mmCIF file of C-alpha atoms in Angstrom:
data_model
loop_
_atom_site.group_PDB
_atom_site.id
_atom_site.type_symbol
_atom_site.label_atom_id
_atom_site.label_comp_id
_atom_site.label_asym_id
_atom_site.label_seq_id
_atom_site.Cartn_x
_atom_site.Cartn_y
_atom_site.Cartn_z
ATOM 1 C CA MET A 943 140.131 134.418 103.180
ATOM 2 C CA ASN A 944 138.314 134.570 100.054
ATOM 3 C CA ASP A 945 135.994 138.138 99.177
ATOM 4 C CA ALA A 946 135.045 139.120 102.396
ATOM 5 C CA GLN A 947 136.597 142.526 102.111
ATOM 6 C CA HIS A 948 133.562 143.272 99.547
ATOM 7 C CA ILE A 949 130.793 142.688 102.917
ATOM 8 C CA THR A 950 130.884 146.293 103.368
ATOM 9 C CA ASP A 951 127.016 147.320 102.281
ATOM 10 C CA GLN A 952 127.854 149.857 100.148
ATOM 11 C CA GLN A 953 123.959 151.139 99.832
ATOM 12 C CA SER A 954 124.949 152.317 103.413
ATOM 13 C CA GLY A 955 125.918 155.232 102.046
ATOM 14 C CA GLU A 956 129.602 157.494 102.581
ATOM 15 C CA ASN A 957 129.070 158.192 106.088
ATOM 16 C CA ALA A 958 128.530 154.630 107.628
ATOM 17 C CA THR A 959 130.752 153.266 109.983
ATOM 18 C CA GLY A 960 131.187 150.876 112.424
ATOM 19 C CA ILE A 961 128.658 148.251 112.196
ATOM 20 C CA TRP A 962 126.316 150.249 110.501
ATOM 21 C CA ARG A 963 128.172 149.306 107.141
ATOM 22 C CA PHE A 964 127.028 146.377 107.262
ATOM 23 C CA ALA A 965 123.445 147.644 107.827
ATOM 24 C CA LYS A 966 121.677 145.958 104.734
ATOM 25 C CA TRP A 967 123.263 142.400 106.526
ATOM 26 C CA LEU A 968 121.679 143.681 109.952
ATOM 27 C CA PRO A 969 116.922 144.226 110.781
ATOM 28 C CA ALA A 970 116.289 147.646 108.865
ATOM 29 C CA VAL A 971 116.609 151.107 110.798
ATOM 30 C CA PRO A 972 116.449 153.922 109.252
ATOM 31 C CA SER A 973 119.761 156.113 108.470
ATOM 32 C CA ASN A 974 118.116 159.244 110.603
ATOM 33 C CA GLN A 975 117.338 157.296 113.719
ATOM 34 C CA ARG A 976 120.510 155.059 114.151
ATOM 35 C CA ILE A 977 121.996 155.841 117.105
ATOM 36 C CA THR A 978 125.901 155.318 117.380
ATOM 37 C CA LEU A 979 129.199 156.261 119.495
ATOM 38 C CA GLY A 980 131.263 155.010 117.161
ATOM 39 C CA GLU A 981 130.885 151.056 118.208
ATOM 40 C CA GLY A 982 132.352 148.507 116.091
ATOM 41 C CA ASN A 983 135.512 148.479 113.433
ATOM 42 C CA THR A 984 137.546 146.961 116.910
ATOM 43 C CA PRO A 985 141.501 146.688 116.391
ATOM 44 C CA LEU A 986 142.479 143.107 115.467
ATOM 45 C CA VAL A 987 146.010 142.795 116.803
ATOM 46 C CA ALA A 988 148.988 139.810 115.994
ATOM 47 C CA SER A 989 150.297 138.313 119.165
ATOM 48 C CA ARG A 990 154.324 139.349 119.325
ATOM 49 C CA SER A 991 154.885 136.787 122.017
ATOM 50 C CA LEU A 992 152.927 134.416 123.392
ATOM 51 C CA GLY A 993 151.480 132.827 120.173
ATOM 52 C CA LYS A 994 154.895 131.549 119.416
ATOM 53 C CA GLU A 995 155.186 130.579 123.417
ATOM 54 C CA LEU A 996 151.782 128.322 122.495
ATOM 55 C CA GLY A 997 153.505 126.803 119.473
ATOM 56 C CA LEU A 998 151.026 128.254 116.871
ATOM 57 C CA SER A 999 151.696 129.824 113.221
ATOM 58 C CA ALA A 1000 149.654 132.768 114.090
ATOM 59 C CA LEU A 1001 147.480 134.490 117.190
ATOM 60 C CA HIS A 1002 145.678 137.472 117.157
ATOM 61 C CA PHE A 1003 143.547 139.113 119.526
ATOM 62 C CA LYS A 1004 139.862 140.898 118.493
ATOM 63 C CA LEU A 1005 139.761 144.062 120.746
ATOM 64 C CA GLU A 1006 136.269 144.307 121.883
ATOM 65 C CA GLY A 1007 137.404 146.257 124.555
ATOM 66 C CA ALA A 1008 138.356 149.275 122.162
ATOM 67 C CA ASN A 1009 133.891 149.477 121.960
ATOM 68 C CA PRO A 1010 133.232 153.169 123.340
ATOM 69 C CA THR A 1011 131.740 151.965 127.318
ATOM 70 C CA GLY A 1012 134.925 148.801 126.488
ATOM 71 C CA SER A 1013 132.745 146.374 125.156
ATOM 72 C CA TYR A 1014 131.157 144.292 122.398
ATOM 73 C CA LYS A 1015 128.174 144.744 124.104
ATOM 74 C CA ASP A 1016 128.034 148.471 122.354
ATOM 75 C CA ARG A 1017 127.518 146.237 119.126
ATOM 76 C CA ILE A 1018 123.694 145.650 120.470
ATOM 77 C CA SER A 1019 123.175 147.920 122.298
ATOM 78 C CA ALA A 1020 123.314 150.213 118.963
ATOM 79 C CA LEU A 1021 121.138 148.427 116.987
ATOM 80 C CA GLY A 1022 118.921 147.109 120.206
ATOM 81 C CA VAL A 1023 118.329 151.055 120.766
ATOM 82 C CA SER A 1024 117.786 152.426 117.175
ATOM 83 C CA LEU A 1025 114.951 149.254 117.040
ATOM 84 C CA ALA A 1026 113.318 150.421 120.116
ATOM 85 C CA LEU A 1027 112.913 154.338 118.800
ATOM 86 C CA THR A 1028 111.585 152.929 115.207
ATOM 87 C CA LYS A 1029 109.887 151.137 117.502
ATOM 88 C CA GLY A 1030 108.266 153.702 119.091
ATOM 89 C CA LYS A 1031 109.414 152.186 122.507
ATOM 90 C CA VAL A 1032 108.929 154.651 125.571
ATOM 91 C CA GLY A 1033 112.477 153.612 127.021
ATOM 92 C CA CYS A 1034 114.752 150.344 127.661
ATOM 93 C CA ILE A 1035 114.407 147.387 130.069
ATOM 94 C CA GLY A 1036 116.933 144.882 130.926
ATOM 95 C CA THR A 1037 119.704 142.835 133.002
ATOM 96 C CA SER A 1038 123.416 142.138 133.348
ATOM 97 C CA SER A 1039 126.433 141.212 135.075
ATOM 98 C CA GLY A 1040 127.030 144.798 134.093
ATOM 99 C CA ASN A 1041 128.637 145.634 130.814
ATOM 100 C CA ALA A 1042 125.133 144.639 128.568
ATOM 101 C CA GLY A 1043 123.849 147.504 131.878
ATOM 102 C CA ALA A 1044 126.800 149.682 131.537
ATOM 103 C CA SER A 1045 126.136 149.595 127.520
ATOM 104 C CA ALA A 1046 122.871 150.151 127.033
ATOM 105 C CA ALA A 1047 122.674 153.257 129.416
ATOM 106 C CA ALA A 1048 124.534 154.878 127.533
ATOM 107 C CA TYR A 1049 122.895 154.530 123.604
ATOM 108 C CA ALA A 1050 119.511 154.847 126.012
ATOM 109 C CA ALA A 1051 121.449 158.463 127.622
ATOM 110 C CA ARG A 1052 121.771 158.773 123.557
ATOM 111 C CA ALA A 1053 118.935 158.586 122.676
ATOM 112 C CA GLY A 1054 116.837 159.916 125.119
ATOM 113 C CA ILE A 1055 114.913 157.318 126.578
ATOM 114 C CA PRO A 1056 114.801 156.142 130.364
ATOM 115 C CA TYR A 1057 116.193 152.857 130.940
ATOM 116 C CA TYR A 1058 115.671 150.601 133.622
ATOM 117 C CA LEU A 1059 118.307 148.145 134.329
ATOM 118 C CA TYR A 1060 118.567 145.226 137.021
ATOM 119 C CA VAL A 1061 121.804 143.822 138.142
ATOM 120 C CA LEU A 1062 123.542 140.866 139.511
ATOM 121 C CA GLU A 1063 123.608 140.926 143.603
ATOM 122 C CA ASN A 1064 127.562 141.147 143.997
ATOM 123 C CA ILE A 1065 127.980 143.209 140.625
ATOM 124 C CA LEU A 1066 131.505 144.577 140.000
ATOM 125 C CA GLN A 1067 131.172 148.359 141.479
ATOM 126 C CA ALA A 1068 133.067 149.872 137.927
ATOM 127 C CA LYS A 1069 130.499 148.188 135.566
ATOM 128 C CA MET A 1070 127.864 149.908 138.018
ATOM 129 C CA VAL A 1071 129.038 153.050 138.482
ATOM 130 C CA GLN A 1072 129.084 153.434 134.054
ATOM 131 C CA ALA A 1073 125.230 152.728 134.098
ATOM 132 C CA ALA A 1074 125.055 154.809 136.846
ATOM 133 C CA LEU A 1075 126.865 157.863 135.056
ATOM 134 C CA HIS A 1076 124.303 157.419 132.028
ATOM 135 C CA LYS A 1077 121.371 158.065 134.525
ATOM 136 C CA ALA A 1078 119.812 154.600 134.434
ATOM 137 C CA SER A 1079 117.299 153.479 137.228
ATOM 138 C CA ILE A 1080 119.200 150.600 138.796
ATOM 139 C CA THR A 1081 117.985 147.371 140.764
ATOM 140 C CA ARG A 1082 120.612 145.253 142.366
ATOM 141 C CA ILE A 1083 118.372 141.463 143.146
ATOM 142 C CA GLN A 1084 119.734 138.910 145.388
ATOM 143 C CA GLY A 1085 120.750 135.972 144.186
ATOM 144 C CA PHE A 1086 120.995 136.498 140.868
ATOM 145 C CA GLY A 1087 124.063 135.285 139.220
ATOM 146 C CA VAL A 1088 124.436 132.640 141.974
ATOM 147 C CA SER A 1089 120.800 131.088 141.377
ATOM 148 C CA ALA A 1090 119.827 129.643 137.476
ATOM 149 C CA GLU A 1091 116.187 129.469 139.040
ATOM 150 C CA ILE A 1092 115.999 132.890 140.494
ATOM 151 C CA GLY A 1093 117.840 134.048 136.869
ATOM 152 C CA ASP A 1094 114.815 132.140 134.931
ATOM 153 C CA ARG A 1095 112.271 134.392 137.207
ATOM 154 C CA VAL A 1096 113.799 137.606 136.537
ATOM 155 C CA PHE A 1097 114.001 136.736 133.082
ATOM 156 C CA GLU A 1098 110.625 135.708 132.725
ATOM 157 C CA TRP A 1099 109.833 138.953 135.299
ATOM 158 C CA ILE A 1100 111.618 141.366 132.286
ATOM 159 C CA GLU A 1101 110.085 139.833 129.405
ATOM 160 C CA GLU A 1102 106.585 140.975 131.249
ATOM 161 C CA GLN A 1103 107.275 144.656 132.388
ATOM 162 C CA ALA A 1104 108.767 145.114 129.101
ATOM 163 C CA LYS A 1105 105.187 143.659 127.532
ATOM 164 C CA GLU A 1106 103.557 146.377 130.210
ATOM 165 C CA ARG A 1107 105.270 149.119 129.829
ATOM 166 C CA ASN A 1108 105.897 149.560 126.528
ATOM 167 C CA LEU A 1109 109.342 149.068 126.302
ATOM 168 C CA GLU A 1110 112.413 147.742 124.208
ATOM 169 C CA THR A 1111 113.934 144.643 126.174
ATOM 170 C CA MET A 1112 117.811 144.715 126.166
ATOM 171 C CA ILE A 1113 118.542 141.104 127.120
ATOM 172 C CA THR A 1114 121.256 140.067 125.498
ATOM 173 C CA ALA A 1115 120.125 137.078 124.442
ATOM 174 C CA TYR A 1116 118.948 135.705 120.750
ATOM 175 C CA LYS A 1117 116.091 134.356 123.399
ATOM 176 C CA TYR A 1118 115.036 137.636 124.354
ATOM 177 C CA ASN A 1119 115.914 140.082 121.446
ATOM 178 C CA ALA A 1120 116.808 137.829 118.435
ATOM 179 C CA ASN A 1121 117.215 141.359 116.191
ATOM 180 C CA ALA A 1122 119.328 143.623 118.327
ATOM 181 C CA MET A 1123 121.770 140.133 118.969
ATOM 182 C CA GLU A 1124 122.280 139.812 115.029
ATOM 183 C CA ALA A 1125 124.550 142.870 115.747
ATOM 184 C CA VAL A 1126 126.945 140.163 116.824
ATOM 185 C CA LYS A 1127 127.607 138.706 113.330
ATOM 186 C CA THR A 1128 129.451 141.931 112.536
ATOM 187 C CA ILE A 1129 132.148 140.454 114.863
ATOM 188 C CA SER A 1130 132.659 137.698 112.306
ATOM 189 C CA PHE A 1131 132.332 140.002 109.733
ATOM 190 C CA GLU A 1132 135.312 142.254 110.141
ATOM 191 C CA LEU A 1133 137.121 139.360 111.120
ATOM 192 C CA ALA A 1134 136.579 138.207 107.169
ATOM 193 C CA GLN A 1135 137.944 141.423 106.294
ATOM 194 C CA GLN A 1136 140.264 141.680 108.282
ATOM 195 C CA LEU A 1137 142.107 138.268 107.218
ATOM 196 C CA ALA A 1138 141.235 138.891 104.132
ATOM 197 C CA PHE A 1139 144.011 138.562 102.922
ATOM 198 C CA CYS A 1140 144.900 135.627 105.652
ATOM 199 C CA PRO A 1141 144.627 131.866 105.629
ATOM 200 C CA ALA A 1142 141.841 131.159 107.693
ATOM 201 C CA PRO A 1143 142.511 130.759 111.602
ATOM 202 C CA ASP A 1144 141.801 127.047 112.221
ATOM 203 C CA ALA A 1145 139.507 127.892 115.343
ATOM 204 C CA VAL A 1146 138.230 131.194 116.885
ATOM 205 C CA PHE A 1147 137.669 131.088 120.947
ATOM 206 C CA ILE A 1148 135.386 132.484 121.958
ATOM 207 C CA PRO A 1149 134.385 133.059 126.004
ATOM 208 C CA VAL A 1150 130.458 131.802 127.017
ATOM 209 C CA GLY A 1151 128.820 133.291 129.418
ATOM 210 C CA GLY A 1152 125.064 133.212 128.896
ATOM 211 C CA GLY A 1153 125.395 132.388 124.807
ATOM 212 C CA GLY A 1154 124.654 135.221 122.747
ATOM 213 C CA LEU A 1155 127.927 135.743 121.616
ATOM 214 C CA TYR A 1156 128.973 132.475 120.692
ATOM 215 C CA ALA A 1157 125.682 132.541 118.524
ATOM 216 C CA GLY A 1158 126.520 135.961 117.022
ATOM 217 C CA ILE A 1159 129.538 134.707 115.541
ATOM 218 C CA SER A 1160 128.577 131.108 114.661
ATOM 219 C CA ASN A 1161 125.203 132.733 112.281
ATOM 220 C CA GLY A 1162 127.769 136.003 111.098
ATOM 221 C CA PHE A 1163 129.980 133.238 109.629
ATOM 222 C CA ARG A 1164 127.782 130.625 108.098
ATOM 223 C CA HIS A 1165 126.601 134.239 106.014
ATOM 224 C CA LEU A 1166 129.802 134.429 105.309
ATOM 225 C CA ARG A 1167 129.700 131.080 103.417
ATOM 226 C CA GLN A 1168 125.914 131.192 102.100
ATOM 227 C CA LEU A 1169 127.445 134.901 100.579
ATOM 228 C CA GLY A 1170 130.611 132.651 99.151
ATOM 229 C CA ARG A 1171 132.411 135.399 101.010
ATOM 230 C CA ILE A 1172 134.266 132.393 102.642
ATOM 231 C CA ASP A 1173 135.059 129.479 101.591
ATOM 232 C CA SER A 1174 135.376 127.508 105.419
ATOM 233 C CA ILE A 1175 134.234 128.305 108.534
ATOM 234 C CA PRO A 1176 137.016 128.070 111.349
ATOM 235 C CA GLN A 1177 136.785 125.844 114.551
ATOM 236 C CA LEU A 1178 134.169 128.002 116.877
ATOM 237 C CA ALA A 1179 135.495 127.106 120.370
ATOM 238 C CA ALA A 1180 133.068 127.362 123.289
ATOM 239 C CA VAL A 1181 135.493 128.059 126.928
ATOM 240 C CA GLN A 1182 133.920 129.003 129.899
ATOM 241 C CA SER A 1183 135.092 128.982 133.415
ATOM 242 C CA ALA A 1184 135.130 125.991 134.473
ATOM 243 C CA GLY A 1185 133.062 127.504 137.823
ATOM 244 C CA CYS A 1186 130.098 127.675 135.678
ATOM 245 C CA SER A 1187 130.680 125.611 132.651
ATOM 246 C CA ASN A 1188 126.735 124.342 132.165
ATOM 247 C CA ILE A 1189 126.931 124.095 128.356
ATOM 248 C CA VAL A 1190 130.508 122.907 128.466
ATOM 249 C CA ARG A 1191 129.384 119.688 130.679
ATOM 250 C CA ALA A 1192 126.586 119.020 128.529
ATOM 251 C CA TRP A 1193 128.824 119.151 125.651
ATOM 252 C CA THR A 1194 130.909 116.818 127.153
ATOM 253 C CA ASN A 1195 128.479 114.658 127.913
ATOM 254 C CA GLY A 1196 126.546 114.491 123.966
ATOM 255 C CA GLU A 1197 123.408 116.352 125.776
ATOM 256 C CA ALA A 1198 121.277 119.272 123.896
ATOM 257 C CA VAL A 1199 120.302 121.122 126.615
ATOM 258 C CA PRO A 1200 122.644 122.861 129.463
ATOM 259 C CA ALA A 1201 123.823 121.121 132.339
ATOM 260 C CA PRO A 1202 122.054 122.417 135.670
ATOM 261 C CA GLY A 1203 123.712 123.668 138.795
ATOM 262 C CA ASP A 1204 124.541 127.051 140.224
ATOM 263 C CA SER A 1205 127.699 129.553 139.513
ATOM 264 C CA THR A 1206 130.846 129.459 141.773
ATOM 265 C CA SER A 1207 132.546 131.339 139.024
ATOM 266 C CA MET A 1208 134.614 134.560 140.870
ATOM 267 C CA ILE A 1209 134.979 136.337 137.558
ATOM 268 C CA SER A 1210 131.693 139.181 135.893
ATOM 269 C CA GLY A 1211 130.543 138.295 133.059
ATOM 270 C CA LEU A 1212 130.761 134.099 133.293
ATOM 271 C CA GLN A 1213 128.465 133.762 135.947
ATOM 272 C CA VAL A 1214 125.312 132.675 134.530
ATOM 273 C CA PRO A 1215 123.992 129.605 135.601
ATOM 274 C CA ASN A 1216 120.883 129.872 133.132
ATOM 275 C CA PRO A 1217 122.602 130.424 129.634
ATOM 276 C CA PRO A 1218 119.222 131.958 127.201
ATOM 277 C CA ASP A 1219 121.336 130.948 124.257
ATOM 278 C CA GLY A 1220 122.657 127.756 125.598
ATOM 279 C CA GLU A 1221 120.619 125.523 123.463
ATOM 280 C CA ARG A 1222 122.063 127.274 119.853
ATOM 281 C CA VAL A 1223 125.632 127.294 121.188
ATOM 282 C CA LEU A 1224 125.273 123.576 122.047
ATOM 283 C CA GLU A 1225 123.596 122.602 118.591
ATOM 284 C CA SER A 1226 126.496 124.177 117.203
ATOM 285 C CA LEU A 1227 128.808 121.797 119.034
ATOM 286 C CA ILE A 1228 126.840 119.163 118.359
ATOM 287 C CA SER A 1229 127.788 120.200 114.496
ATOM 288 C CA LYS A 1230 131.073 119.478 114.449
ATOM 289 C CA GLU A 1231 131.144 123.037 114.295
ATOM 290 C CA GLY A 1232 133.662 123.152 116.912
ATOM 291 C CA PHE A 1233 134.130 122.155 120.657
ATOM 292 C CA GLY A 1234 134.110 123.218 124.400
ATOM 293 C CA VAL A 1235 136.567 123.719 126.656
ATOM 294 C CA SER A 1236 136.340 125.024 130.500
ATOM 295 C CA VAL A 1237 139.058 126.192 133.008
ATOM 296 C CA SER A 1238 139.518 127.294 136.461
ATOM 297 C CA ASP A 1239 139.182 131.152 137.032
ATOM 298 C CA SER A 1240 142.793 130.813 138.400
ATOM 299 C CA ASP A 1241 143.912 130.258 134.583
ATOM 300 C CA VAL A 1242 142.048 132.921 133.899
ATOM 301 C CA TRP A 1243 143.707 135.537 135.813
ATOM 302 C CA TYR A 1244 147.023 134.356 135.097
ATOM 303 C CA TRP A 1245 146.412 135.101 131.147
ATOM 304 C CA GLN A 1246 144.905 137.785 132.157
ATOM 305 C CA GLU A 1247 148.279 138.899 133.473
ATOM 306 C CA ARG A 1248 150.382 137.377 130.924
ATOM 307 C CA LEU A 1249 147.936 139.374 128.310
ATOM 308 C CA ALA A 1250 149.209 142.891 129.811
ATOM 309 C CA ALA A 1251 153.011 141.730 130.960
ATOM 310 C CA GLN A 1252 153.679 140.794 127.151
ATOM 311 C CA GLU A 1253 151.090 141.645 124.814
ATOM 312 C CA GLY A 1254 150.004 144.924 126.392
ATOM 313 C CA ILE A 1255 146.546 143.880 126.120
ATOM 314 C CA TRP A 1256 144.599 145.189 129.677
ATOM 315 C CA CYS A 1257 141.323 143.340 129.577
ATOM 316 C CA GLU A 1258 139.262 141.991 131.718
ATOM 317 C CA PRO A 1259 139.396 138.818 132.917
ATOM 318 C CA ALA A 1260 135.989 137.329 130.835
ATOM 319 C CA ALA A 1261 137.914 138.411 128.089
ATOM 320 C CA ALA A 1262 141.176 136.688 128.641
ATOM 321 C CA LEU A 1263 138.548 133.599 128.921
ATOM 322 C CA SER A 1264 139.272 133.075 125.549
ATOM 323 C CA LEU A 1265 143.567 132.569 125.699
ATOM 324 C CA ALA A 1266 143.354 130.557 128.674
ATOM 325 C CA GLY A 1267 141.099 128.270 126.739
ATOM 326 C CA VAL A 1268 143.746 128.528 123.402
ATOM 327 C CA ALA A 1269 146.507 127.472 126.237
ATOM 328 C CA GLU A 1270 143.961 124.562 127.175
ATOM 329 C CA ALA A 1271 143.212 123.454 123.708
ATOM 330 C CA VAL A 1272 146.731 123.627 123.482
ATOM 331 C CA LYS A 1273 147.162 121.408 126.171
ATOM 332 C CA ASP A 1274 144.898 118.481 125.788
ATOM 333 C CA GLY A 1275 145.751 118.558 121.513
ATOM 334 C CA ARG A 1276 142.612 119.979 120.905
ATOM 335 C CA LEU A 1277 144.550 122.846 118.801
ATOM 336 C CA LYS A 1278 148.077 121.190 116.836
ATOM 337 C CA ALA A 1279 151.362 122.892 116.741
ATOM 338 C CA GLY A 1280 151.815 124.907 113.926
ATOM 339 C CA SER A 1281 147.436 126.239 114.066
ATOM 340 C CA SER A 1282 146.145 129.508 113.472
ATOM 341 C CA ALA A 1283 143.669 131.087 116.645
ATOM 342 C CA VAL A 1284 141.961 134.268 117.614
ATOM 343 C CA CYS A 1285 140.472 135.366 120.601
ATOM 344 C CA ILE A 1286 137.742 137.210 121.169
ATOM 345 C CA LEU A 1287 138.910 139.865 124.074
ATOM 346 C CA THR A 1288 135.526 141.024 124.987
ATOM 347 C CA GLY A 1289 135.901 143.742 127.779
ATOM 348 C CA ALA A 1290 138.613 146.332 129.387
ATOM 349 C CA GLY A 1291 140.556 145.384 131.476
ATOM 350 C CA TYR A 1292 139.351 148.973 133.638
ATOM 351 C CA LYS A 1293 135.842 146.947 134.060
ATOM 352 C CA ASP A 1294 137.198 144.861 136.440
ATOM 353 C CA GLY A 1295 139.849 147.160 138.847
ATOM 354 C CA GLU A 1296 139.345 145.431 141.374
ATOM 355 C CA ARG A 1297 141.419 142.874 139.903
ATOM 356 C CA ALA A 1298 143.340 144.757 138.187
ATOM 357 C CA VAL A 1299 144.459 146.851 141.448
ATOM 358 C CA ALA A 1300 145.481 143.316 142.400
ATOM 359 C CA MET A 1301 147.019 142.015 139.584
ATOM 360 C CA ALA A 1302 149.077 145.036 139.819
ATOM 361 C CA GLY A 1303 150.213 145.074 143.657
ATOM 362 C CA VAL A 1304 150.598 148.924 142.566
ATOM 363 C CA GLN A 1305 150.262 150.317 146.287
ATOM 364 C CA GLU A 1306 152.615 147.760 147.562
ATOM 365 C CA ASN A 1307 155.224 147.649 145.040
ATOM 366 C CA ILE A 1308 156.338 150.545 143.763
ATOM 367 C CA PRO A 1309 159.196 152.916 145.272
ATOM 368 C CA LEU A 1310 158.873 156.452 146.480
ATOM 369 C CA VAL A 1311 162.540 158.038 146.588
ATOM 370 C CA ASP A 1312 163.630 162.359 146.580
ATOM 371 C CA ILE A 1313 165.081 164.010 144.061
ATOM 372 C CA ASN A 1314 167.932 164.118 145.817
ATOM 373 C CA ARG A 1315 168.941 160.281 145.993
ATOM 374 C CA LEU A 1316 167.667 160.106 142.068
ATOM 375 C CA GLU A 1317 170.576 162.941 141.582
ATOM 376 C CA ASN A 1318 172.915 161.386 143.117
#
């Protein structure tokens, strides 16, 4: 990838790490007000088996679960909470299906400011516990994450509360906090650096719920091309669960706004029937920057198991969506034999402990033996 290894901002100082290595390309935050837990600079791991099975020349996994609280949301929280301090905000308020809340709670705790979190009715226990440990004030909202109408009302209420109470809005969407979302570009910057001495991938597969991750990665690659650091942008595949595929369905039908419909997906992080950045994703897809893919929840769980069993990578189901998308694109011919791809694995496996227990069958299948039996 051309001259991308030199994108790091040398003006950030020798001690700048993670996303702050790219401070020049992010909204301004004085170095003494940057809240960090070491986010960013996540590994890019080459596939040892699944890429070959799928007929690809190269397959890489971007391990965003290696971030401090276990998801890519830490990039956004680091910048968002830092910006809150620079603006004199007295706290943060936001919504979450789990990862964003756990992340923002940690960074707000580190900054010493309160965080008011409003979550899905059926939020995973592990994700809510993370936020609770950081002393976030948590409220569950009935129907949130299922009904698009309720989701819109929640977002509007959060915005109103933020204005009235001098709070920073921590909704991980360009529509609600475009400055904080600029941190997502650092994923693209890191990919360009990590692949600097390799041919550019043919496609990057991105899990899509609300659409902010896709929009941010797209912006990052556009930025790199404008700077002349890369020659071309890889195809960006927007992968959604078939149970909440409002964006992909709209793209398939040639529409510029997300299709209506409530969520039936069982996968945490993908249950966003009112994707706030859906139109941004569709704009990118319609301009031929990429393509949409939808896969069943069962396919996602299947590829999550394959990742753990064959690649040694334990990610949450929403992260495995990207690999399920690769398999579907290979199957329908949109990703040709011999192509190369990158999967954005958005979160760590421990985020969905119940699914992990079901997947492994730990209690039922592990034998208990006496030492005498082993010795004999």
